[in-house]
CSV table of C-alpha atoms in Angstrom, one decimal:
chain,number,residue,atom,x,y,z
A,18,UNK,CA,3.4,-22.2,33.1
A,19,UNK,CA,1.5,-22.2,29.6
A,20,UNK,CA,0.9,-18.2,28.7
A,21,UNK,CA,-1.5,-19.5,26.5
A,22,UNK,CA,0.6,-18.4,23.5
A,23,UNK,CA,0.5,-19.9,20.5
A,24,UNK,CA,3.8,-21.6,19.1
A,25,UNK,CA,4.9,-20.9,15.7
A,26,UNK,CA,5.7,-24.8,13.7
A,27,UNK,CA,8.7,-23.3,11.4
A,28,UNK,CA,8.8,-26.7,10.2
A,29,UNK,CA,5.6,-27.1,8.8
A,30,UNK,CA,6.2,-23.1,7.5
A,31,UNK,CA,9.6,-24.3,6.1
A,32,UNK,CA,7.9,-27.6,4.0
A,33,UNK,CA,5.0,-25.6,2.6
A,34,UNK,CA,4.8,-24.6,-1.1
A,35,UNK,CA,5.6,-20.7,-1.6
A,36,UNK,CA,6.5,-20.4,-4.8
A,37,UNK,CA,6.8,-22.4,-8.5
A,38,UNK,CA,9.5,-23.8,-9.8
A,39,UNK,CA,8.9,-21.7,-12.7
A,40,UNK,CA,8.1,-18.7,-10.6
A,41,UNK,CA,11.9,-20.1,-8.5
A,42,UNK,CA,13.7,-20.3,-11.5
A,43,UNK,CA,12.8,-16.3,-12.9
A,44,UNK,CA,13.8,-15.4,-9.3
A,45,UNK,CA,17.2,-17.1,-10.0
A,46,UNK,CA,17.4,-15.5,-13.2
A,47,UNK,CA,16.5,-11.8,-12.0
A,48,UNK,CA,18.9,-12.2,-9.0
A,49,UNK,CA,21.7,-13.0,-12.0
A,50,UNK,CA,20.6,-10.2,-14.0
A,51,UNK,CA,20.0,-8.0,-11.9
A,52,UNK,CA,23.7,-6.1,-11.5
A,53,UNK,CA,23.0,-5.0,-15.1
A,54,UNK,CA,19.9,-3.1,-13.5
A,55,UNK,CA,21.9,-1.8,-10.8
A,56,UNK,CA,25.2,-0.7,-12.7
A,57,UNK,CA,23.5,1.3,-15.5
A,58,UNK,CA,23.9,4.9,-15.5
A,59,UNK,CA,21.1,6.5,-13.6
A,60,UNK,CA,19.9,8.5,-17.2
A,61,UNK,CA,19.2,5.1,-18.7
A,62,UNK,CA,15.5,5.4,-17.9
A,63,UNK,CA,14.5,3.1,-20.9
A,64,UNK,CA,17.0,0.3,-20.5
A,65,UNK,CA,15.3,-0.5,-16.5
A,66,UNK,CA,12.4,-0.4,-18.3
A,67,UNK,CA,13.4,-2.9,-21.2
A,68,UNK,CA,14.7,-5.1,-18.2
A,69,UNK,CA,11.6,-5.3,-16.3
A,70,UNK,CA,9.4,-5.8,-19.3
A,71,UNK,CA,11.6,-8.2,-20.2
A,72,UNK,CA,10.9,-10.3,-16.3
A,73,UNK,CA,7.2,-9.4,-16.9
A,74,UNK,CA,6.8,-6.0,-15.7
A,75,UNK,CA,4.4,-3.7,-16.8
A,76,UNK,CA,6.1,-0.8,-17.4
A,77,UNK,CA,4.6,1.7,-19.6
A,78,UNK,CA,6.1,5.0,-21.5
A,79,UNK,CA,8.1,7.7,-19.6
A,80,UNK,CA,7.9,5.9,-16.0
A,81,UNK,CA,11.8,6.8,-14.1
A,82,UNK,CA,12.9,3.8,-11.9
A,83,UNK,CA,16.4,4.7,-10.3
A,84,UNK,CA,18.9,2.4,-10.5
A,85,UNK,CA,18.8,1.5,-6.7
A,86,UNK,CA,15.4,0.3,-6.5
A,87,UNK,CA,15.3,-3.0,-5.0
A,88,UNK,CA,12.0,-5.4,-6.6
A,89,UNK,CA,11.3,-8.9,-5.6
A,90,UNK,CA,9.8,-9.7,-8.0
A,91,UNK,CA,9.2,-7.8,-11.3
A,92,UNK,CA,6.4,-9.3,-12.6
A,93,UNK,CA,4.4,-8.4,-10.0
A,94,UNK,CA,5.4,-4.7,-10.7
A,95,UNK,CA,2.7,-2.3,-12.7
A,96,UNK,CA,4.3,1.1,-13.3
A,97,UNK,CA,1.8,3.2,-15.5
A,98,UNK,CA,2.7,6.1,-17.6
A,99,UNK,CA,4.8,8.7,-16.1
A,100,UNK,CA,5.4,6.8,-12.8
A,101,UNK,CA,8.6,7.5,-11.0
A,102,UNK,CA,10.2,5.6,-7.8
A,103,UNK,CA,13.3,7.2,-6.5
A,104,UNK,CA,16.3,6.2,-4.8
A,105,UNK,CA,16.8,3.2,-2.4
A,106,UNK,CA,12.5,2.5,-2.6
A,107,UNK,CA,11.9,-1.3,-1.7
A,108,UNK,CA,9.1,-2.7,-3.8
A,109,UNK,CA,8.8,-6.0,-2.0
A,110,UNK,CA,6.3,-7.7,-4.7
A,111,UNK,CA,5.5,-11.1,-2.9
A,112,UNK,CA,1.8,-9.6,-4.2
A,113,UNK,CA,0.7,-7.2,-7.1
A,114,UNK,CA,1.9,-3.6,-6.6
A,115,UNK,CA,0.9,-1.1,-8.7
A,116,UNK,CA,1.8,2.2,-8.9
A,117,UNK,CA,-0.9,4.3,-10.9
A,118,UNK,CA,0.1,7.2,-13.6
A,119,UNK,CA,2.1,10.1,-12.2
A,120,UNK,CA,2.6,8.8,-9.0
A,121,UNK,CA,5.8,9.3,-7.3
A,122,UNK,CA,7.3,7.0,-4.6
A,123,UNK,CA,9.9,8.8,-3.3
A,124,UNK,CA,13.9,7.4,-1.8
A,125,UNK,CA,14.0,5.0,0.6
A,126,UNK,CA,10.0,4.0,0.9
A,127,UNK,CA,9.5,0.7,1.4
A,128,UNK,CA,6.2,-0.7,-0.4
A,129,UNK,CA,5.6,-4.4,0.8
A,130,UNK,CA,3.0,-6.5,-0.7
A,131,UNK,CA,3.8,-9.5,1.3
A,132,UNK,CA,2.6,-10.9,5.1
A,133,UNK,CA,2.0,-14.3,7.2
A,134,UNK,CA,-1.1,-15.3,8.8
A,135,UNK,CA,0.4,-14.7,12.0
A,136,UNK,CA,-2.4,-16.4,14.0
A,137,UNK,CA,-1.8,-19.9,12.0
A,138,UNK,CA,0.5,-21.7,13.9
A,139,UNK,CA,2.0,-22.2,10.3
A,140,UNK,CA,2.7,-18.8,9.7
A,141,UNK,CA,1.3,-19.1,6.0
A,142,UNK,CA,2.8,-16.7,3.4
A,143,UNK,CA,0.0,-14.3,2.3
A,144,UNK,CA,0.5,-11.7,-0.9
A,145,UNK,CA,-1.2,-8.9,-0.8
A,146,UNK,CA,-1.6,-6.9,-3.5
A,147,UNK,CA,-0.7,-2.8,-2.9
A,148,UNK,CA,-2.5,0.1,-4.9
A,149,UNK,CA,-0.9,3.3,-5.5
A,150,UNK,CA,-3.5,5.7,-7.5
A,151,UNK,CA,-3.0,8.0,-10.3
A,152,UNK,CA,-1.0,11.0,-9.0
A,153,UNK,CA,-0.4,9.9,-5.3
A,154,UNK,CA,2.7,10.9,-3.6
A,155,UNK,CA,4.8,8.5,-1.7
A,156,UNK,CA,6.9,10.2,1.1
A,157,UNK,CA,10.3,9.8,2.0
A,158,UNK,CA,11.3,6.8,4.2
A,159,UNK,CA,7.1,5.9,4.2
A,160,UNK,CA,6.1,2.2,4.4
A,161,UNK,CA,3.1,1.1,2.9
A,162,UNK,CA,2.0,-2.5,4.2
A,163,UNK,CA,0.2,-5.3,2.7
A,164,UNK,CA,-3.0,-5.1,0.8
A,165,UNK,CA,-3.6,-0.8,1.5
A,166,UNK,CA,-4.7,1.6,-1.4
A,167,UNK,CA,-3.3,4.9,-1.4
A,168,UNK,CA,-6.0,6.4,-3.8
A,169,UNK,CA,-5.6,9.0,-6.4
A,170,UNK,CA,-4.1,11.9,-5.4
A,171,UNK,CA,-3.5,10.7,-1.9
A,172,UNK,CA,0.2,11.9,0.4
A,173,UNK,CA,1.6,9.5,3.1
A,174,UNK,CA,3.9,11.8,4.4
A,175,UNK,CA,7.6,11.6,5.2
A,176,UNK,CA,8.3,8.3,7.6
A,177,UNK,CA,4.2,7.5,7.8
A,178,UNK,CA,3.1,4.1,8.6
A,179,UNK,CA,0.4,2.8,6.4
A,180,UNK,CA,-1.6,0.5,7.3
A,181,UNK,CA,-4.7,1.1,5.7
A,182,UNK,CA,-6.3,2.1,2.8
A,183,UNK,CA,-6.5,6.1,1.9
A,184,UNK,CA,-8.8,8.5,0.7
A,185,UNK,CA,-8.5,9.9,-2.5
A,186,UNK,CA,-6.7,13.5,-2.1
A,187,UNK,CA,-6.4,13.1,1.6
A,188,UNK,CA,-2.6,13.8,3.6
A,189,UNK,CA,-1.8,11.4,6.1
A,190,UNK,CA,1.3,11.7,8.4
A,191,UNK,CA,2.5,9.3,11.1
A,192,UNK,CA,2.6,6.0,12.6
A,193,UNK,CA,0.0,4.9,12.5
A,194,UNK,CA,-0.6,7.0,10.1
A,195,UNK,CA,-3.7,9.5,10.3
A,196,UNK,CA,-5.5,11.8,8.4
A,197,UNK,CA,-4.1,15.7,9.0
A,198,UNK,CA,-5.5,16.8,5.6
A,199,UNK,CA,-6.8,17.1,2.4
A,200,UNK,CA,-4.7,18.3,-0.8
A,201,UNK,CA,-6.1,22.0,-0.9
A,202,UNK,CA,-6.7,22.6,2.2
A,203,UNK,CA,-5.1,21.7,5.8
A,204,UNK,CA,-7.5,20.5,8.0
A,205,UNK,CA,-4.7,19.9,11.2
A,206,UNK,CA,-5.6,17.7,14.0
């Protein structure tokens, strides 16, 4: 009986061109290097920094990056000045991410630039870039999905699911997640 489903050819996926050798190679080398970003003491704000500028980051002054972030792919990374991602946050950076001046992505979010063209057979790799403005705040535990902007000023609450974009200065909560808000005032649903 044919559900009319669609089946997924993993071979064809498996055989098609992701990533450089060059591009291979520096994930070898950051995946070697990387215990040296994980063991330093968490006060050693300016030596992550050195090590991700030093895979192509752009990292600019006084930005805190804990010592037990997990990135992909550093130089795909943009932290501007004063940026801080906590604890156990996931920058999956198959894609751009960029995480705008003062903003704060807090432990254990989960930012992933990175998707498949689910309804190709061949399950292409797609990298979307992610946009975190100037000032937004980055819950606890939130996940931000492929190619979403969380503009300036912007929450996604504790645990929200983000799958598209967000106002400037508005709160959203949930999953999905949904506007309760605006930084100022509460406007509850």
């Amino acid at each position: 009986m044919d559900s009319g489903a669609r089946i997924v050819d993993f071979e064809e996926n498996r055989r098609m061109v992701k990533w450089s050798k060059r591009d291979q190679v520096k994930r070898v080398l950051w995946t070697l290097t990387h215990p040296l970003f994980v063991l330093s003491p968490r006060p050693l704000w300016g030596w992550r920094r050195m090590l991700l500028r030093l895979f192509g980051a752009t990292v600019e002054d006084h930005v805190h990056v804990y010592p037990t972030v997990r990135i992909t792919i550093p130089w795909n990374v943009h932290l501007r000045r004063g940026a801080a991602i906590g604890d156990n946050v996931i920058l999956y950076a198959l894609g751009r991410i960029e995480i705008g001046e003062g903003a704060v992505v807090s432990q254990l979010a989960h930012l992933c630039a990175g998707t498949h063209a689910y309804r190709d057979p061949r399950m292409p790799l797609e990298k979307q870039p992610i946009v975190i403005g100037a000032g937004a705040w980055i819950c606890a535990d939130a996940f931000i999905g492929p190619g979403v902007t969380i503009s300036a000023g912007a929450i996604a609450g504790a645990r929200a699911v983000v799958m598209r974009d967000v106002a400037e200065n508005s709160i959203v909560v949930g999953n999905p997640a949904r506007i309760v808000g605006q930084r100022g005032k509460a406007v509850m649903s």
